[in-house]
């Protein structure tokens, strides 16, 4: 008889102890991120978005706008003369030397108005321009100065 009375009392004690541990915060409150979570979440907001308008160079036609953030490069209203091997670069200038020293992002379609390219671990403060370049012909088709 003593054992049967002790077991419910022990269960009641354990239940109340556990309830007391969680009394500090209700389950209705949203979880707050840790300081390391908020730092990684806030990073894209630390670097402002940069934008620019394309203009053709070297007798070529390139039009549209570019928006660059920490995570993506986006072309809107984009069009370009056709080239056999067009690519988009982040550069510091618009000549061949700037393209060679710049960062290749990806191949670009000359006839697709909206295109988005993922960026990873790119320090935008290092670049001033977005260049459309034909790698096969080694020719700059157009560029947009970022501001």
PDB file of C-alpha atoms in Angstrom:
ATOM      1  CA  UNK A   1       0.000   0.000   0.000  1.00  0.00           C
ATOM      2  CA  UNK A   2       2.859   2.334   0.755  1.00  0.00           C
ATOM      3  CA  UNK A   3       4.385   1.755  -2.723  1.00  0.00           C
ATOM      4  CA  UNK A   4       1.150   2.638  -4.485  1.00  0.00           C
ATOM      5  CA  UNK A   5       0.945   5.977  -2.633  1.00  0.00           C
ATOM      6  CA  UNK A   6       4.586   6.881  -3.290  1.00  0.00           C
ATOM      7  CA  UNK A   7       4.442   6.382  -7.082  1.00  0.00           C
ATOM      8  CA  UNK A   8       1.608   8.911  -7.739  1.00  0.00           C
ATOM      9  CA  UNK A   9       3.277  11.401  -5.387  1.00  0.00           C
ATOM     10  CA  UNK A  10       6.607  10.994  -7.214  1.00  0.00           C
ATOM     11  CA  UNK A  11       4.919  11.448 -10.581  1.00  0.00           C
ATOM     12  CA  UNK A  12       3.166  14.570  -9.319  1.00  0.00           C
ATOM     13  CA  UNK A  13       6.483  15.967  -8.027  1.00  0.00           C
ATOM     14  CA  UNK A  14       8.262  15.298 -11.342  1.00  0.00           C
ATOM     15  CA  UNK A  15       5.397  16.834 -13.313  1.00  0.00           C
ATOM     16  CA  UNK A  16       5.359  19.994 -11.197  1.00  0.00           C
ATOM     17  CA  UNK A  17       9.157  20.281 -11.378  1.00  0.00           C
ATOM     18  CA  UNK A  18       9.116  20.101 -15.164  1.00  0.00           C
ATOM     19  CA  UNK A  19       6.287  22.618 -15.385  1.00  0.00           C
ATOM     20  CA  UNK A  20       8.294  25.000 -13.198  1.00  0.00           C
ATOM     21  CA  UNK A  21      11.277  24.767 -15.559  1.00  0.00           C
ATOM     22  CA  UNK A  22       9.242  25.927 -18.512  1.00  0.00           C
ATOM     23  CA  UNK A  23       7.309  28.629 -16.643  1.00  0.00           C
ATOM     24  CA  UNK A  24       9.930  31.234 -17.675  1.00  0.00           C
ATOM     25  CA  UNK A  25       8.631  31.425 -21.240  1.00  0.00           C
ATOM     26  CA  UNK A  26       5.292  30.460 -22.705  1.00  0.00           C
ATOM     27  CA  UNK A  27       5.017  28.403 -25.863  1.00  0.00           C
ATOM     28  CA  UNK A  28       3.070  31.287 -27.450  1.00  0.00           C
ATOM     29  CA  UNK A  29       6.169  33.514 -27.564  1.00  0.00           C
ATOM     30  CA  UNK A  30       8.228  33.434 -30.756  1.00  0.00           C
ATOM     31  CA  UNK A  31      11.723  32.021 -30.497  1.00  0.00           C
ATOM     32  CA  UNK A  32      14.334  34.743 -30.451  1.00  0.00           C
ATOM     33  CA  UNK A  33      17.399  34.135 -32.596  1.00  0.00           C
ATOM     34  CA  UNK A  34      20.743  33.835 -30.896  1.00  0.00           C
ATOM     35  CA  UNK A  35      23.303  36.547 -31.499  1.00  0.00           C
ATOM     36  CA  UNK A  36      25.069  34.351 -34.071  1.00  0.00           C
ATOM     37  CA  UNK A  37      21.771  33.797 -35.911  1.00  0.00           C
ATOM     38  CA  UNK A  38      20.989  37.494 -36.035  1.00  0.00           C
ATOM     39  CA  UNK A  39      24.483  38.299 -37.291  1.00  0.00           C
ATOM     40  CA  UNK A  40      24.183  35.944 -40.260  1.00  0.00           C
ATOM     41  CA  UNK A  41      20.629  37.093 -40.968  1.00  0.00           C
ATOM     42  CA  UNK A  42      21.585  40.769 -40.825  1.00  0.00           C
ATOM     43  CA  UNK A  43      24.624  40.510 -43.149  1.00  0.00           C
ATOM     44  CA  UNK A  44      22.716  41.023 -46.429  1.00  0.00           C
ATOM     45  CA  UNK A  45      21.234  44.205 -44.950  1.00  0.00           C
ATOM     46  CA  UNK A  46      24.684  45.543 -44.033  1.00  0.00           C
ATOM     47  CA  UNK A  47      25.724  45.962 -47.674  1.00  0.00           C
ATOM     48  CA  UNK A  48      23.362  48.208 -49.594  1.00  0.00           C
ATOM     49  CA  UNK A  49      21.948  47.046 -52.886  1.00  0.00           C
ATOM     50  CA  UNK A  50      23.659  48.532 -55.932  1.00  0.00           C
ATOM     51  CA  UNK A  51      21.990  49.379 -59.251  1.00  0.00           C
ATOM     52  CA  UNK A  52      22.988  50.474 -62.708  1.00  0.00           C
ATOM     53  CA  UNK A  53      21.721  51.033 -66.270  1.00  0.00           C
ATOM     54  CA  UNK A  54      23.401  49.268 -69.176  1.00  0.00           C
ATOM     55  CA  UNK A  55      24.800  51.074 -72.174  1.00  0.00           C
ATOM     56  CA  UNK A  56      26.315  49.550 -75.266  1.00  0.00           C
ATOM     57  CA  UNK A  57      30.037  49.806 -75.935  1.00  0.00           C
ATOM     58  CA  UNK A  58      32.306  49.149 -78.919  1.00  0.00           C
ATOM     59  CA  UNK A  59      29.480  49.538 -81.426  1.00  0.00           C
ATOM     60  CA  UNK A  60      27.250  46.981 -79.651  1.00  0.00           C
ATOM     61  CA  UNK A  61      23.796  47.454 -78.158  1.00  0.00           C
ATOM     62  CA  UNK A  62      23.068  46.466 -74.559  1.00  0.00           C
ATOM     63  CA  UNK A  63      20.089  47.801 -72.588  1.00  0.00           C
ATOM     64  CA  UNK A  64      18.309  47.206 -69.297  1.00  0.00           C
ATOM     65  CA  UNK A  65      19.051  47.544 -65.613  1.00  0.00           C
ATOM     66  CA  UNK A  66      21.082  45.518 -63.142  1.00  0.00           C
ATOM     67  CA  UNK A  67      20.567  45.171 -59.395  1.00  0.00           C
ATOM     68  CA  UNK A  68      23.262  43.557 -57.254  1.00  0.00           C
ATOM     69  CA  UNK A  69      22.982  42.461 -53.630  1.00  0.00           C
ATOM     70  CA  UNK A  70      25.053  40.170 -51.419  1.00  0.00           C
ATOM     71  CA  UNK A  71      23.082  37.184 -52.659  1.00  0.00           C
ATOM     72  CA  UNK A  72      22.150  37.850 -56.293  1.00  0.00           C
ATOM     73  CA  UNK A  73      22.724  39.771 -59.493  1.00  0.00           C
ATOM     74  CA  UNK A  74      19.491  40.496 -61.341  1.00  0.00           C
ATOM     75  CA  UNK A  75      18.989  41.777 -64.893  1.00  0.00           C
ATOM     76  CA  UNK A  76      15.657  43.444 -65.761  1.00  0.00           C
ATOM     77  CA  UNK A  77      14.501  44.702 -69.152  1.00  0.00           C
ATOM     78  CA  UNK A  78      17.749  43.259 -70.487  1.00  0.00           C
ATOM     79  CA  UNK A  79      18.621  42.915 -74.153  1.00  0.00           C
ATOM     80  CA  UNK A  80      21.896  42.677 -76.030  1.00  0.00           C
ATOM     81  CA  UNK A  81      23.269  42.175 -79.483  1.00  0.00           C
ATOM     82  CA  UNK A  82      23.723  38.461 -80.107  1.00  0.00           C
ATOM     83  CA  UNK A  83      27.126  37.015 -79.354  1.00  0.00           C
ATOM     84  CA  UNK A  84      28.446  33.457 -79.473  1.00  0.00           C
ATOM     85  CA  UNK A  85      29.675  33.356 -75.854  1.00  0.00           C
ATOM     86  CA  UNK A  86      28.157  36.143 -73.706  1.00  0.00           C
ATOM     87  CA  UNK A  87      28.926  36.304 -69.998  1.00  0.00           C
ATOM     88  CA  UNK A  88      28.258  38.718 -67.150  1.00  0.00           C
ATOM     89  CA  UNK A  89      31.167  39.943 -64.997  1.00  0.00           C
ATOM     90  CA  UNK A  90      31.663  42.118 -61.935  1.00  0.00           C
ATOM     91  CA  UNK A  91      34.591  44.446 -62.714  1.00  0.00           C
ATOM     92  CA  UNK A  92      36.388  47.695 -61.977  1.00  0.00           C
ATOM     93  CA  UNK A  93      36.165  49.302 -65.389  1.00  0.00           C
ATOM     94  CA  UNK A  94      34.899  48.341 -68.809  1.00  0.00           C
ATOM     95  CA  UNK A  95      37.968  47.344 -70.828  1.00  0.00           C
ATOM     96  CA  UNK A  96      39.531  43.913 -71.454  1.00  0.00           C
ATOM     97  CA  UNK A  97      41.991  44.326 -68.570  1.00  0.00           C
ATOM     98  CA  UNK A  98      39.106  45.017 -66.174  1.00  0.00           C
ATOM     99  CA  UNK A  99      37.238  41.930 -67.414  1.00  0.00           C
ATOM    100  CA  UNK A 100      40.370  39.763 -67.020  1.00  0.00           C
ATOM    101  CA  UNK A 101      40.815  40.995 -63.446  1.00  0.00           C
ATOM    102  CA  UNK A 102      37.077  40.862 -62.680  1.00  0.00           C
ATOM    103  CA  UNK A 103      34.803  38.117 -61.431  1.00  0.00           C
ATOM    104  CA  UNK A 104      32.987  35.900 -63.917  1.00  0.00           C
ATOM    105  CA  UNK A 105      29.398  35.385 -62.769  1.00  0.00           C
ATOM    106  CA  UNK A 106      27.809  33.198 -65.485  1.00  0.00           C
ATOM    107  CA  UNK A 107      26.703  32.921 -69.084  1.00  0.00           C
ATOM    108  CA  UNK A 108      23.992  35.404 -70.052  1.00  0.00           C
ATOM    109  CA  UNK A 109      21.208  35.062 -72.650  1.00  0.00           C
ATOM    110  CA  UNK A 110      21.148  38.008 -75.069  1.00  0.00           C
ATOM    111  CA  UNK A 111      17.382  37.758 -75.586  1.00  0.00           C
ATOM    112  CA  UNK A 112      16.009  37.026 -72.106  1.00  0.00           C
ATOM    113  CA  UNK A 113      14.715  40.195 -70.422  1.00  0.00           C
ATOM    114  CA  UNK A 114      14.793  38.948 -66.822  1.00  0.00           C
ATOM    115  CA  UNK A 115      17.706  36.899 -65.511  1.00  0.00           C
ATOM    116  CA  UNK A 116      18.898  36.217 -61.973  1.00  0.00           C
ATOM    117  CA  UNK A 117      22.311  34.905 -60.959  1.00  0.00           C
ATOM    118  CA  UNK A 118      23.230  33.660 -57.505  1.00  0.00           C
ATOM    119  CA  UNK A 119      26.184  35.314 -55.782  1.00  0.00           C
ATOM    120  CA  UNK A 120      28.061  33.674 -52.941  1.00  0.00           C
ATOM    121  CA  UNK A 121      30.820  35.206 -50.852  1.00  0.00           C
ATOM    122  CA  UNK A 122      31.137  38.286 -53.068  1.00  0.00           C
ATOM    123  CA  UNK A 123      32.419  41.541 -51.591  1.00  0.00           C
ATOM    124  CA  UNK A 124      30.489  44.119 -53.622  1.00  0.00           C
ATOM    125  CA  UNK A 125      32.681  46.944 -52.356  1.00  0.00           C
ATOM    126  CA  UNK A 126      35.440  45.599 -54.621  1.00  0.00           C
ATOM    127  CA  UNK A 127      33.493  46.181 -57.868  1.00  0.00           C
ATOM    128  CA  UNK A 128      32.236  49.269 -59.666  1.00  0.00           C
ATOM    129  CA  UNK A 129      30.732  47.840 -62.878  1.00  0.00           C
ATOM    130  CA  UNK A 130      28.765  44.974 -64.373  1.00  0.00           C
ATOM    131  CA  UNK A 131      30.040  44.063 -67.846  1.00  0.00           C
ATOM    132  CA  UNK A 132      28.503  41.989 -70.626  1.00  0.00           C
ATOM    133  CA  UNK A 133      31.415  40.341 -72.406  1.00  0.00           C
ATOM    134  CA  UNK A 134      31.767  37.951 -75.331  1.00  0.00           C
ATOM    135  CA  UNK A 135      34.489  35.597 -74.122  1.00  0.00           C
ATOM    136  CA  UNK A 136      34.999  33.956 -77.531  1.00  0.00           C
ATOM    137  CA  UNK A 137      35.493  37.260 -79.368  1.00  0.00           C
ATOM    138  CA  UNK A 138      37.177  38.937 -76.369  1.00  0.00           C
ATOM    139  CA  UNK A 139      34.870  41.924 -76.763  1.00  0.00           C
ATOM    140  CA  UNK A 140      32.985  44.076 -74.260  1.00  0.00           C
ATOM    141  CA  UNK A 141      29.388  44.474 -75.494  1.00  0.00           C
ATOM    142  CA  UNK A 142      28.151  46.794 -72.742  1.00  0.00           C
ATOM    143  CA  UNK A 143      28.377  47.811 -69.109  1.00  0.00           C
ATOM    144  CA  UNK A 144      26.489  49.320 -66.208  1.00  0.00           C
ATOM    145  CA  UNK A 145      28.180  51.480 -63.568  1.00  0.00           C
ATOM    146  CA  UNK A 146      26.993  50.469 -60.091  1.00  0.00           C
ATOM    147  CA  UNK A 147      25.861  53.088 -57.596  1.00  0.00           C
TER     148      UNK A 147
END
